[in-house]
């Protein structure tokens, strides 16, 4: 019996344990800063909107999973 081959190329995703660095809400965006440290910042949708211009300007790699936010909780 052969086990099915699972694709392992799925991108990393955020989990419920990832929390916004600013307010502690569930994070839906991860920004990885360029450079040797590769520092990762986590943001809720609200705070990502606030910091997005600066993050993009700094060349951060953005993992945006805001499509997963329940419409009812988007403040
Ligand atoms: Zn936040």
PDB file of C-alpha atoms and ligand atoms in Angstrom:
ATOM      1  CA  UNK A   1       0.000   0.000   0.000  1.00  0.00           C
ATOM      2  CA  UNK A   2       1.398   3.320  -1.053  1.00  0.00           C
ATOM      3  CA  UNK A   3       0.679   6.446   0.917  1.00  0.00           C
ATOM      4  CA  UNK A   4      -0.434   9.384  -1.156  1.00  0.00           C
ATOM      5  CA  UNK A   5       2.234  11.947  -1.861  1.00  0.00           C
ATOM      6  CA  UNK A   6       1.493  15.192  -0.150  1.00  0.00           C
ATOM      7  CA  UNK A   7       2.612  18.434  -1.647  1.00  0.00           C
ATOM      8  CA  UNK A   8       4.933  20.124   0.806  1.00  0.00           C
ATOM      9  CA  UNK A   9       5.264  23.320  -1.146  1.00  0.00           C
ATOM     10  CA  UNK A  10       2.402  25.075   0.619  1.00  0.00           C
ATOM     11  CA  UNK A  11       3.537  28.452   1.924  1.00  0.00           C
ATOM     12  CA  UNK A  12       3.961  29.008   5.619  1.00  0.00           C
ATOM     13  CA  UNK A  13       0.794  30.184   7.240  1.00  0.00           C
ATOM     14  CA  UNK A  14      -0.045  32.018  10.406  1.00  0.00           C
ATOM     15  CA  UNK A  15      -1.734  30.247  13.276  1.00  0.00           C
ATOM     16  CA  UNK A  16      -3.969  31.293  16.118  1.00  0.00           C
ATOM     17  CA  UNK A  17      -0.869  31.448  18.296  1.00  0.00           C
ATOM     18  CA  UNK A  18       0.614  34.227  16.193  1.00  0.00           C
ATOM     19  CA  UNK A  19      -0.268  37.493  17.858  1.00  0.00           C
ATOM     20  CA  UNK A  20       0.002  41.104  16.803  1.00  0.00           C
ATOM     21  CA  UNK A  21       3.165  42.611  18.270  1.00  0.00           C
ATOM     22  CA  UNK A  22       1.303  45.828  18.915  1.00  0.00           C
ATOM     23  CA  UNK A  23      -1.971  44.849  20.503  1.00  0.00           C
ATOM     24  CA  UNK A  24      -1.956  41.080  21.044  1.00  0.00           C
ATOM     25  CA  UNK A  25      -4.846  40.364  18.714  1.00  0.00           C
ATOM     26  CA  UNK A  26      -4.588  37.396  16.390  1.00  0.00           C
ATOM     27  CA  UNK A  27      -2.042  38.158  13.699  1.00  0.00           C
ATOM     28  CA  UNK A  28      -2.989  37.901  10.054  1.00  0.00           C
ATOM     29  CA  UNK A  29       0.111  39.414   8.527  1.00  0.00           C
ATOM     30  CA  UNK A  30       3.753  38.494   9.005  1.00  0.00           C
ATOM     31  CA  UNK A  31       6.471  40.803   7.800  1.00  0.00           C
ATOM     32  CA  UNK A  32       9.999  39.444   7.537  1.00  0.00           C
ATOM     33  CA  UNK A  33      12.523  42.224   7.547  1.00  0.00           C
ATOM     34  CA  UNK A  34      15.459  42.079   5.160  1.00  0.00           C
ATOM     35  CA  UNK A  35      18.913  41.533   6.551  1.00  0.00           C
ATOM     36  CA  UNK A  36      20.871  38.904   8.386  1.00  0.00           C
ATOM     37  CA  UNK A  37      18.535  38.780  11.343  1.00  0.00           C
ATOM     38  CA  UNK A  38      15.416  38.142   9.288  1.00  0.00           C
ATOM     39  CA  UNK A  39      13.355  39.611  12.080  1.00  0.00           C
ATOM     40  CA  UNK A  40       9.695  38.662  11.878  1.00  0.00           C
ATOM     41  CA  UNK A  41       6.954  41.058  12.909  1.00  0.00           C
ATOM     42  CA  UNK A  42       3.334  40.077  13.321  1.00  0.00           C
ATOM     43  CA  UNK A  43       0.348  42.332  12.839  1.00  0.00           C
ATOM     44  CA  UNK A  44      -3.382  42.193  13.080  1.00  0.00           C
ATOM     45  CA  UNK A  45      -5.190  43.650  10.078  1.00  0.00           C
ATOM     46  CA  UNK A  46      -5.660  46.969  11.819  1.00  0.00           C
ATOM     47  CA  UNK A  47      -2.017  47.495  12.662  1.00  0.00           C
ATOM     48  CA  UNK A  48      -0.735  46.166   9.353  1.00  0.00           C
ATOM     49  CA  UNK A  49      -2.707  48.830   7.565  1.00  0.00           C
ATOM     50  CA  UNK A  50      -0.997  51.393   9.762  1.00  0.00           C
ATOM     51  CA  UNK A  51       2.541  50.088   9.204  1.00  0.00           C
ATOM     52  CA  UNK A  52       2.292  48.722   5.684  1.00  0.00           C
ATOM     53  CA  UNK A  53       3.869  51.715   3.894  1.00  0.00           C
ATOM     54  CA  UNK A  54       6.949  51.613   6.086  1.00  0.00           C
ATOM     55  CA  UNK A  55       7.284  47.860   5.848  1.00  0.00           C
ATOM     56  CA  UNK A  56       7.027  47.891   2.076  1.00  0.00           C
ATOM     57  CA  UNK A  57       9.491  50.753   1.889  1.00  0.00           C
ATOM     58  CA  UNK A  58      11.970  48.784   3.974  1.00  0.00           C
ATOM     59  CA  UNK A  59      11.761  45.837   1.617  1.00  0.00           C
ATOM     60  CA  UNK A  60      10.096  43.487   4.062  1.00  0.00           C
ATOM     61  CA  UNK A  61       8.635  40.231   2.817  1.00  0.00           C
ATOM     62  CA  UNK A  62       4.913  40.296   3.549  1.00  0.00           C
ATOM     63  CA  UNK A  63       2.783  37.248   4.251  1.00  0.00           C
ATOM     64  CA  UNK A  64      -0.732  38.605   4.065  1.00  0.00           C
ATOM     65  CA  UNK A  65      -3.522  36.353   5.276  1.00  0.00           C
ATOM     66  CA  UNK A  66      -6.089  39.019   5.934  1.00  0.00           C
ATOM     67  CA  UNK A  67      -8.491  37.145   3.678  1.00  0.00           C
ATOM     68  CA  UNK A  68      -8.905  34.784   6.633  1.00  0.00           C
ATOM     69  CA  UNK A  69     -10.264  37.511   8.890  1.00  0.00           C
ATOM     70  CA  UNK A  70     -13.918  37.073   9.720  1.00  0.00           C
ATOM     71  CA  UNK A  71     -15.791  40.021   8.318  1.00  0.00           C
ATOM     72  CA  UNK A  72     -17.619  40.395  11.600  1.00  0.00           C
ATOM     73  CA  UNK A  73     -14.398  40.988  13.539  1.00  0.00           C
ATOM     74  CA  UNK A  74     -12.779  43.479  11.209  1.00  0.00           C
ATOM     75  CA  UNK A  75     -12.690  46.674  13.189  1.00  0.00           C
TER      76      UNK A  75
HETATM   77 ZN1  LIG B   1      -2.749  44.919  16.376  1.00  0.00          ZN
END
